[in-house]
Amino acid sequence: MEECGALLIGDFTLKSGRKSPYFVNTGEYKTGRQISRLGDFYAEMIKESGEKFDVLFGPAYKGIPLAVITASKLSEDGIDVSVSFDRKERKDHGEGSYIMGHTPKDGDRIAIIEDVTSAGTSIRETRALIENLGINAKITALFISIDRAEKGTGDLSATEQIKKEFGINVYSIATANDIIGYLENVSTIQNASQYAAKMREYLKEYGV
């Protein structure tokens, strides 16, 4: 993340309104090598999770390349899953579909792939898309790159909220604590240890 510029250190205002000393932007993975390596990490996490699913769904927009590269990497290990993603804007020409790639069907087990932990927004939206298709399919898991390990709207973490509300597990490649350890022991970012201390303070207030 540091090499690619996806790990940003400083002062950032999140959607929640919280003031965070760091921000993760997977939109900064720009080259074929970077995206390929990220796909390797996602694929390895998915294999370690033991989750079984038929469809890897990437919510527009950041989830789309994540779903494509991860499914490709899984196929190299003999795990062939379908790829599906949505449009933000529905087409008014051609087939007019708002689902691209595989269209979920009855009995599909669907896993969602995203960049960072959310409050379950993507799951709600994906579930609404599936319901609009009038099929009986199940969302089985959520795969993300970073778990910020923060409280959601209550005392539970965002990932715990997702598990409680939707009955699915959330898996991450790394966590906020992994980033702290990296900043303290490995990073060459100027004043990295000071930002690690700020992250610890941040998590004292908002973490779980």
mmCIF file of N, CA, C and O in Angstrom, residues 11-23 119 148 150-153 202 205-206:
data_model
loop_
_atom_site.group_PDB
_atom_site.id
_atom_site.type_symbol
_atom_site.label_atom_id
_atom_site.label_comp_id
_atom_site.label_asym_id
_atom_site.label_seq_id
_atom_site.Cartn_x
_atom_site.Cartn_y
_atom_site.Cartn_z
ATOM 1 N N ASP A 11 -4.332 13.873 7.796
ATOM 2 C CA ASP A 11 -5.596 14.184 8.465
ATOM 3 C C ASP A 11 -6.710 14.097 7.433
ATOM 4 O O ASP A 11 -6.708 14.833 6.449
ATOM 5 N N PHE A 12 -7.674 13.211 7.688
ATOM 6 C CA PHE A 12 -8.734 12.951 6.728
ATOM 7 C C PHE A 12 -10.091 12.921 7.432
ATOM 8 O O PHE A 12 -10.208 12.435 8.548
ATOM 9 N N THR A 13 -11.102 13.460 6.748
ATOM 10 C CA THR A 13 -12.467 13.379 7.249
ATOM 11 C C THR A 13 -13.173 12.253 6.521
ATOM 12 O O THR A 13 -13.258 12.250 5.294
ATOM 13 N N LEU A 14 -13.657 11.276 7.284
ATOM 14 C CA LEU A 14 -14.331 10.122 6.705
ATOM 15 C C LEU A 14 -15.802 10.416 6.462
ATOM 16 O O LEU A 14 -16.326 11.435 6.912
ATOM 17 N N LYS A 15 -16.480 9.504 5.747
ATOM 18 C CA LYS A 15 -17.914 9.657 5.513
ATOM 19 C C LYS A 15 -18.679 9.758 6.821
ATOM 20 O O LYS A 15 -19.710 10.428 6.904
ATOM 21 N N SER A 16 -18.165 9.079 7.833
ATOM 22 C CA SER A 16 -18.816 9.079 9.145
ATOM 23 C C SER A 16 -18.670 10.414 9.865
ATOM 24 O O SER A 16 -19.324 10.661 10.877
ATOM 25 N N GLY A 17 -17.777 11.281 9.338
ATOM 26 C CA GLY A 17 -17.511 12.551 9.995
ATOM 27 C C GLY A 17 -16.329 12.486 10.942
ATOM 28 O O GLY A 17 -15.884 13.506 11.465
ATOM 29 N N ARG A 18 -15.819 11.273 11.165
ATOM 30 C CA ARG A 18 -14.673 11.114 12.056
ATOM 31 C C ARG A 18 -13.412 11.669 11.403
ATOM 32 O O ARG A 18 -13.253 11.605 10.196
ATOM 33 N N LYS A 19 -12.514 12.205 12.222
ATOM 34 C CA LYS A 19 -11.234 12.719 11.749
ATOM 35 C C LYS A 19 -10.192 11.630 11.933
ATOM 36 O O LYS A 19 -9.860 11.256 13.050
ATOM 37 N N SER A 20 -9.710 11.101 10.827
ATOM 38 C CA SER A 20 -8.810 9.955 10.869
ATOM 39 C C SER A 20 -7.381 10.344 10.486
ATOM 40 O O SER A 20 -7.183 11.153 9.571
ATOM 41 N N PRO A 21 -6.369 9.750 11.152
ATOM 42 C CA PRO A 21 -4.973 10.039 10.801
ATOM 43 C C PRO A 21 -4.473 9.228 9.613
ATOM 44 O O PRO A 21 -3.317 9.345 9.227
ATOM 45 N N TYR A 22 -5.343 8.374 9.046
ATOM 46 C CA TYR A 22 -4.928 7.602 7.871
ATOM 47 C C TYR A 22 -6.136 7.325 6.990
ATOM 48 O O TYR A 22 -7.284 7.404 7.421
ATOM 49 N N PHE A 23 -5.841 6.994 5.743
ATOM 50 C CA PHE A 23 -6.893 6.688 4.779
ATOM 51 C C PHE A 23 -6.344 5.674 3.786
ATOM 52 O O PHE A 23 -5.174 5.751 3.405
ATOM 53 N N ALA A 119 -20.360 0.026 6.446
ATOM 54 C CA ALA A 119 -21.407 -0.198 7.443
ATOM 55 C C ALA A 119 -22.475 -1.132 6.896
ATOM 56 O O ALA A 119 -23.588 -1.171 7.392
ATOM 57 N N ARG A 148 -10.802 -1.620 9.286
ATOM 58 C CA ARG A 148 -10.381 -0.479 10.099
ATOM 59 C C ARG A 148 -10.600 -0.725 11.590
ATOM 60 O O ARG A 148 -10.139 0.060 12.421
ATOM 61 N N GLU A 150 -13.105 -0.432 13.534
ATOM 62 C CA GLU A 150 -13.802 0.664 14.218
ATOM 63 C C GLU A 150 -15.230 0.295 14.559
ATOM 64 O O GLU A 150 -15.821 -0.595 13.942
ATOM 65 N N LYS A 151 -15.774 1.003 15.532
ATOM 66 C CA LYS A 151 -17.182 0.848 15.861
ATOM 67 C C LYS A 151 -18.030 1.301 14.684
ATOM 68 O O LYS A 151 -17.660 2.212 13.948
ATOM 69 N N GLY A 152 -19.180 0.645 14.536
ATOM 70 C CA GLY A 152 -20.131 1.082 13.527
ATOM 71 C C GLY A 152 -21.002 2.163 14.141
ATOM 72 O O GLY A 152 -20.507 3.133 14.701
ATOM 73 N N THR A 153 -22.310 1.996 14.071
ATOM 74 C CA THR A 153 -23.222 2.985 14.633
ATOM 75 C C THR A 153 -23.459 2.767 16.121
ATOM 76 O O THR A 153 -23.992 3.632 16.796
ATOM 77 N N TYR A 202 -6.535 7.189 18.011
ATOM 78 C CA TYR A 202 -7.780 7.161 17.257
ATOM 79 C C TYR A 202 -8.589 5.905 17.595
ATOM 80 O O TYR A 202 -9.789 5.954 17.826
ATOM 81 N N GLU A 205 -10.460 5.759 20.843
ATOM 82 C CA GLU A 205 -11.748 6.439 20.836
ATOM 83 C C GLU A 205 -12.779 5.701 20.001
ATOM 84 O O GLU A 205 -13.940 5.557 20.413
ATOM 85 N N TYR A 206 -12.385 5.227 18.830
ATOM 86 C CA TYR A 206 -13.348 4.658 17.892
ATOM 87 C C TYR A 206 -13.195 3.147 17.654
ATOM 88 O O TYR A 206 -14.050 2.526 17.026
#
